[in-house]
Amino acid sequence: METAFLRGRDHQLIGRLELEGVGPAAVALSRGGAPKTYSHTDPNEDCVAFALGDGGQLVVAADGHHGDLGSEAAVEAILEDFAGAWTAPTGPVSGHVQWRMQGVEALMRANRAILDIAGRNGLPPAPTTFVLALLRREEDLLLHLSIGDSHLFAVDDDQALELGGRDTSLRFTPFLGYEEANPELIGKFGRIGVRGLSSLRAIVLATDGLSEPGIGVPDPSRAVFGAVSRSVQDAPPDRRAVETCRSVVEVAMRAHRKQKAGDNMGCSVVWIDR
């Protein structure tokens, strides 16, 4: 299994973009295109990662609040406890119902990791928004998980369909990192889905540095679709995940500079060969 993990605490220069890619997957992370204008704990509280195995591709993005420990712990828990089995040639379960149960279990594990790291450091928990996508192409399976206002787009030839993001029916933003969390609440406030991969070109995850009002772009779906379309036109197949990832973060940073208000920006991409 090949992995990449970019942690916000390691990347704190405004305007700089860190990028890693292997084959169909890429991750990019930046502190942002301009200084934050809101109260915050750490300079960069986002994390992004991917894991590639013989049976699947996994991408994750997390946006910490009140500290970078939460997002880092959540992503680390997924890489350590789930990535190996989920990307192996034979998956741990089969069928949509069982994969959805795996998704709930993963979110519960990430939630506990945030609480545990806070306890070990004698700090209040750092709540985290979180998005994850697992692709198992031989099974025509996409598992997608979302808590909070980070984004998860399924991109085809016509649009970037939002499968994550803010639930407009709620008056608050859900987070991971609460003692009260249980499978029922995770299922209620998270967005957990299983679907096929047919017609999809790419999966793109992005933290809310892409979309925050007065900071990011006005139409995140359009921005992501544009990045994917440019990669199709301009990049060879083995560079499309990397170029899409770069483009999404650069679009966000340009918006930050234009509005003189920044936010951390993370992006994870899996490109789907046809």
CSV table of C-alpha atoms in Angstrom, one decimal:
chain,number,residue,atom,x,y,z
A,1,MET,CA,0.0,0.0,0.0
A,2,GLU,CA,1.3,3.5,-0.9
A,3,THR,CA,0.3,6.4,1.2
A,4,ALA,CA,0.7,10.2,1.4
A,5,PHE,CA,-0.2,12.3,4.4
A,6,LEU,CA,0.1,16.1,4.5
A,7,ARG,CA,-0.3,17.6,7.9
A,8,GLY,CA,-1.1,21.2,8.5
A,9,ARG,CA,1.5,21.7,11.2
A,10,ASP,CA,4.2,20.9,8.7
A,11,HIS,CA,3.0,23.5,6.1
A,12,GLN,CA,2.6,27.0,7.5
A,13,LEU,CA,3.8,29.4,4.8
A,14,ILE,CA,1.1,31.7,3.3
A,15,GLY,CA,0.8,31.3,-0.4
A,16,ARG,CA,2.8,28.0,-0.6
A,17,LEU,CA,1.2,24.8,-2.0
A,18,GLU,CA,2.5,21.3,-1.1
A,19,LEU,CA,1.6,18.6,-3.5
A,20,GLU,CA,2.1,14.8,-3.7
A,21,GLY,CA,0.8,12.4,-6.2
A,22,VAL,CA,1.1,8.7,-7.2
A,23,GLY,CA,-0.7,7.3,-10.3
A,24,PRO,CA,-4.4,8.1,-10.0
A,25,ALA,CA,-4.3,9.9,-6.6
A,26,ALA,CA,-3.0,13.3,-5.4
A,27,VAL,CA,-3.2,15.5,-2.4
A,28,ALA,CA,-2.4,19.2,-2.0
A,29,LEU,CA,-2.3,21.4,1.1
A,30,SER,CA,-1.8,25.1,1.8
A,31,ARG,CA,-2.0,27.5,4.7
A,32,GLY,CA,-4.0,29.7,2.3
A,33,GLY,CA,-3.5,32.5,-0.1
A,34,ALA,CA,-3.8,35.3,2.5
A,35,PRO,CA,-3.7,35.6,6.3
A,36,LYS,CA,-6.8,34.4,8.3
A,37,THR,CA,-9.0,37.3,9.4
A,38,TYR,CA,-10.9,35.2,12.0
A,39,SER,CA,-9.8,33.9,15.4
A,40,HIS,CA,-7.9,30.6,15.2
A,41,THR,CA,-5.6,28.4,17.3
A,42,ASP,CA,-3.0,27.0,14.8
A,43,PRO,CA,-1.8,28.5,11.5
A,44,ASN,CA,-2.9,25.4,9.4
A,45,GLU,CA,-5.5,23.1,10.9
A,46,ASP,CA,-6.2,21.0,7.7
A,47,CYS,CA,-4.9,17.5,6.7
A,48,VAL,CA,-5.2,15.5,3.6
A,49,ALA,CA,-4.2,11.9,2.7
A,50,PHE,CA,-4.5,9.0,0.2
A,51,ALA,CA,-3.8,5.3,0.4
A,52,LEU,CA,-3.5,3.1,-2.7
A,53,GLY,CA,-3.7,-0.6,-2.7
A,54,ASP,CA,-4.2,-3.4,-5.2
A,55,GLY,CA,-7.9,-3.4,-4.6
A,56,GLY,CA,-8.9,0.2,-4.0
A,57,GLN,CA,-8.0,3.9,-3.6
A,58,LEU,CA,-8.8,5.9,-0.5
A,59,VAL,CA,-8.7,9.7,-0.1
A,60,VAL,CA,-9.4,11.8,3.0
A,61,ALA,CA,-9.5,15.5,3.9
A,62,ALA,CA,-10.1,17.0,7.4
A,63,ASP,CA,-10.5,20.5,8.6
A,64,GLY,CA,-9.7,21.0,12.3
A,65,HIS,CA,-11.2,23.7,14.5
A,66,HIS,CA,-9.5,25.1,17.6
A,67,GLY,CA,-6.3,23.2,16.8
A,68,ASP,CA,-4.5,21.0,14.3
A,69,LEU,CA,-4.5,17.9,16.6
A,70,GLY,CA,-8.1,16.9,15.8
A,71,SER,CA,-7.8,16.7,12.0
A,72,GLU,CA,-4.4,15.0,12.2
A,73,ALA,CA,-5.7,12.3,14.6
A,74,ALA,CA,-8.8,11.7,12.6
A,75,VAL,CA,-6.9,11.1,9.3
A,76,GLU,CA,-4.2,9.0,11.1
A,77,ALA,CA,-6.8,6.7,12.6
A,78,ILE,CA,-8.3,6.0,9.1
A,79,LEU,CA,-4.9,5.3,7.6
A,80,GLU,CA,-3.8,3.0,10.5
A,81,ASP,CA,-7.1,1.1,11.1
A,82,PHE,CA,-9.0,1.0,7.8
A,83,ALA,CA,-6.8,1.8,4.8
A,84,GLY,CA,-5.0,-1.5,4.6
A,85,ALA,CA,-8.2,-3.7,4.6
A,86,TRP,CA,-10.2,-1.3,2.5
A,87,THR,CA,-7.7,-1.1,-0.3
A,88,ALA,CA,-6.7,-4.8,-0.3
A,89,PRO,CA,-7.5,-7.0,-3.3
A,90,THR,CA,-10.3,-8.6,-1.3
A,91,GLY,CA,-12.4,-6.2,0.8
A,92,PRO,CA,-13.4,-6.8,4.4
A,93,VAL,CA,-17.1,-6.8,3.5
A,94,SER,CA,-19.4,-6.8,0.4
A,95,GLY,CA,-22.6,-5.2,-0.5
A,96,HIS,CA,-23.9,-1.7,0.1
A,97,VAL,CA,-25.4,-2.2,3.5
A,98,GLN,CA,-22.2,-3.7,5.0
A,99,TRP,CA,-20.0,-1.0,3.4
A,100,ARG,CA,-22.3,1.7,4.9
A,101,MET,CA,-21.7,0.0,8.3
A,102,GLN,CA,-18.0,0.2,7.7
A,103,GLY,CA,-18.4,3.9,7.0
A,104,VAL,CA,-20.2,4.5,10.3
A,105,GLU,CA,-17.5,2.5,12.2
A,106,ALA,CA,-14.7,4.6,10.5
A,107,LEU,CA,-16.4,7.8,11.5
A,108,MET,CA,-16.8,6.6,15.1
A,109,ARG,CA,-13.1,5.6,15.2
A,110,ALA,CA,-12.0,9.0,13.9
A,111,ASN,CA,-14.3,10.7,16.5
A,112,ARG,CA,-12.6,8.7,19.3
A,113,ALA,CA,-9.1,9.5,18.0
A,114,ILE,CA,-9.9,13.2,18.3
A,115,LEU,CA,-11.0,12.7,21.9
A,116,ASP,CA,-8.0,10.5,22.7
A,117,ILE,CA,-5.4,12.9,21.4
A,118,ALA,CA,-6.9,15.8,23.3
A,119,GLY,CA,-7.0,13.8,26.5
A,120,ARG,CA,-3.3,12.8,26.2
A,121,ASN,CA,-2.3,16.4,25.7
A,122,GLY,CA,-4.6,17.8,28.4
A,123,LEU,CA,-6.5,20.0,25.9
A,124,PRO,CA,-10.1,20.4,24.9
A,125,PRO,CA,-11.0,18.4,21.9
A,126,ALA,CA,-10.4,20.0,18.5
A,127,PRO,CA,-13.7,19.4,16.5
A,128,THR,CA,-13.1,18.4,12.9
A,129,THR,CA,-15.1,18.4,9.7
A,130,PHE,CA,-14.2,15.3,7.6
A,131,VAL,CA,-14.7,13.8,4.1
A,132,LEU,CA,-13.6,10.5,2.8
A,133,ALA,CA,-14.0,8.5,-0.4
A,134,LEU,CA,-13.1,4.9,-1.1
A,135,LEU,CA,-13.1,3.6,-4.6
A,136,ARG,CA,-13.0,-0.2,-5.4
A,137,ARG,CA,-13.2,-0.3,-9.2
A,138,GLU,CA,-13.5,-4.0,-9.7
A,139,GLU,CA,-16.6,-3.9,-7.5
A,140,ASP,CA,-18.0,-0.7,-9.1
A,141,LEU,CA,-18.1,0.8,-5.6
A,142,LEU,CA,-17.8,4.3,-4.1
A,143,LEU,CA,-18.1,4.7,-0.4
A,144,HIS,CA,-18.4,8.4,0.6
A,145,LEU,CA,-18.5,9.9,4.1
A,146,SER,CA,-18.9,13.5,5.1
A,147,ILE,CA,-19.3,15.3,8.4
A,148,GLY,CA,-19.6,19.1,8.3
A,149,ASP,CA,-18.9,21.6,5.6
A,150,SER,CA,-15.9,20.2,3.8
A,151,HIS,CA,-16.7,19.1,0.2
A,152,LEU,CA,-16.9,15.8,-1.7
A,153,PHE,CA,-17.5,16.0,-5.4
A,154,ALA,CA,-18.3,13.2,-7.8
A,155,VAL,CA,-17.3,14.6,-11.2
A,156,ASP,CA,-18.5,13.3,-14.6
A,157,ASP,CA,-18.5,14.9,-18.1
A,158,ASP,CA,-21.3,17.3,-17.2
A,159,GLN,CA,-21.0,18.4,-13.6
A,160,ALA,CA,-19.3,18.2,-10.2
A,161,LEU,CA,-22.0,16.7,-8.0
A,162,GLU,CA,-21.7,17.6,-4.3
A,163,LEU,CA,-22.0,14.5,-2.1
A,164,GLY,CA,-20.7,16.2,1.0
A,165,GLY,CA,-20.7,19.8,2.1
A,166,ARG,CA,-22.9,21.8,4.5
A,167,ASP,CA,-26.4,20.4,5.1
A,168,THR,CA,-28.6,23.4,4.6
A,169,SER,CA,-31.4,21.8,6.6
A,170,LEU,CA,-29.3,22.1,9.8
A,171,ARG,CA,-28.8,25.3,11.8
A,172,PHE,CA,-25.3,24.2,12.8
A,173,THR,CA,-22.2,22.6,11.4
A,174,PRO,CA,-21.7,19.0,12.6
A,175,PHE,CA,-18.2,17.9,13.7
A,176,LEU,CA,-16.3,14.9,14.8
A,177,GLY,CA,-14.8,15.1,18.2
A,178,TYR,CA,-17.7,14.9,20.7
A,179,GLU,CA,-18.2,12.4,23.6
A,180,GLU,CA,-21.9,12.2,22.8
A,181,ALA,CA,-21.2,10.7,19.3
A,182,ASN,CA,-22.8,7.3,18.7
A,183,PRO,CA,-23.7,5.4,15.5
A,184,GLU,CA,-27.2,6.8,15.5
A,185,LEU,CA,-26.1,10.4,15.7
A,186,ILE,CA,-23.3,9.8,13.1
A,187,GLY,CA,-25.9,8.3,10.8
A,188,LYS,CA,-28.2,11.2,11.4
A,189,PHE,CA,-25.8,14.1,11.0
A,190,GLY,CA,-23.3,12.6,8.6
A,191,ARG,CA,-23.7,12.0,4.9
A,192,ILE,CA,-22.9,8.4,4.3
A,193,GLY,CA,-23.5,6.8,0.9
A,194,VAL,CA,-22.5,3.9,-1.3
A,195,ARG,CA,-22.9,4.0,-5.1
A,196,GLY,CA,-21.4,2.9,-8.4
A,197,LEU,CA,-18.6,4.5,-10.4
A,198,SER,CA,-20.0,4.4,-13.9
A,199,SER,CA,-19.8,7.6,-15.8
A,200,LEU,CA,-17.5,9.3,-13.2
A,201,ARG,CA,-14.2,10.8,-14.2
A,202,ALA,CA,-12.9,11.9,-10.8
A,203,ILE,CA,-13.6,12.2,-7.1
A,204,VAL,CA,-12.5,15.5,-5.6
A,205,LEU,CA,-12.4,16.3,-1.8
A,206,ALA,CA,-11.8,19.9,-0.6
A,207,THR,CA,-11.9,21.7,2.7
A,208,ASP,CA,-14.0,24.8,3.1
A,209,GLY,CA,-11.2,27.2,2.2
A,210,LEU,CA,-12.7,26.7,-1.2
A,211,SER,CA,-16.1,27.9,-0.3
A,212,GLU,CA,-16.2,30.0,2.9
A,213,PRO,CA,-18.2,33.2,2.2
A,214,GLY,CA,-15.9,36.2,1.9
A,215,ILE,CA,-12.9,33.9,1.5
A,216,GLY,CA,-13.4,31.3,-1.1
A,217,VAL,CA,-15.1,31.1,-4.5
A,218,PRO,CA,-18.9,31.7,-5.0
A,219,ASP,CA,-19.6,28.4,-6.8
A,220,PRO,CA,-17.3,25.6,-5.5
A,221,SER,CA,-18.9,22.9,-7.8
A,222,ARG,CA,-18.2,25.0,-10.9
A,223,ALA,CA,-14.6,25.6,-9.8
A,224,VAL,CA,-14.0,21.9,-9.3
A,225,PHE,CA,-15.6,21.0,-12.6
A,226,GLY,CA,-13.4,23.6,-14.3
A,227,ALA,CA,-10.3,22.1,-12.7
A,228,VAL,CA,-11.2,18.6,-13.9
A,229,SER,CA,-12.1,19.8,-17.4
A,230,ARG,CA,-8.8,21.7,-17.7
A,231,SER,CA,-6.9,18.6,-16.7
A,232,VAL,CA,-8.7,16.5,-19.3
A,233,GLN,CA,-7.7,19.0,-22.0
A,234,ASP,CA,-4.2,19.9,-20.9
A,235,ALA,CA,-2.6,17.0,-18.9
A,236,PRO,CA,-1.6,13.5,-19.9
A,237,PRO,CA,-3.6,10.8,-18.1
A,238,ASP,CA,-0.9,10.0,-15.5
A,239,ARG,CA,-0.8,13.7,-14.5
A,240,ARG,CA,-4.5,14.5,-14.3
A,241,ALA,CA,-5.0,13.8,-10.6
A,242,VAL,CA,-2.0,16.0,-9.7
A,243,GLU,CA,-3.0,18.8,-12.0
A,244,THR,CA,-6.6,18.8,-10.8
A,245,CYS,CA,-5.5,18.9,-7.2
A,246,ARG,CA,-3.1,21.8,-7.9
A,247,SER,CA,-5.8,23.7,-9.8
A,248,VAL,CA,-8.4,23.4,-7.1
A,249,VAL,CA,-6.1,24.8,-4.4
A,250,GLU,CA,-4.7,27.5,-6.7
A,251,VAL,CA,-8.3,28.7,-7.5
A,252,ALA,CA,-9.0,28.9,-3.8
A,253,MET,CA,-5.8,30.8,-3.0
A,254,ARG,CA,-6.5,33.3,-5.8
A,255,ALA,CA,-9.9,34.0,-4.2
A,256,HIS,CA,-8.2,34.5,-0.8
A,257,ARG,CA,-5.8,37.0,-2.2
A,258,LYS,CA,-8.5,38.9,-4.1
A,259,GLN,CA,-10.6,39.2,-0.9
A,260,LYS,CA,-7.7,39.7,1.4
A,261,ALA,CA,-9.0,37.0,3.7
A,262,GLY,CA,-7.5,33.5,3.8
A,263,ASP,CA,-8.3,30.0,5.1
A,264,ASN,CA,-6.4,26.7,5.1
A,265,MET,CA,-7.0,24.8,1.9
A,266,GLY,CA,-6.7,21.0,1.4
A,267,CYS,CA,-7.6,18.9,-1.6
A,268,SER,CA,-7.5,15.2,-2.4
A,269,VAL,CA,-8.2,13.7,-5.8
A,270,VAL,CA,-8.7,10.2,-7.3
A,271,TRP,CA,-8.8,10.0,-11.1
A,272,ILE,CA,-11.0,7.3,-12.6
A,273,ASP,CA,-9.6,5.7,-15.7
A,274,ARG,CA,-12.2,4.7,-18.3
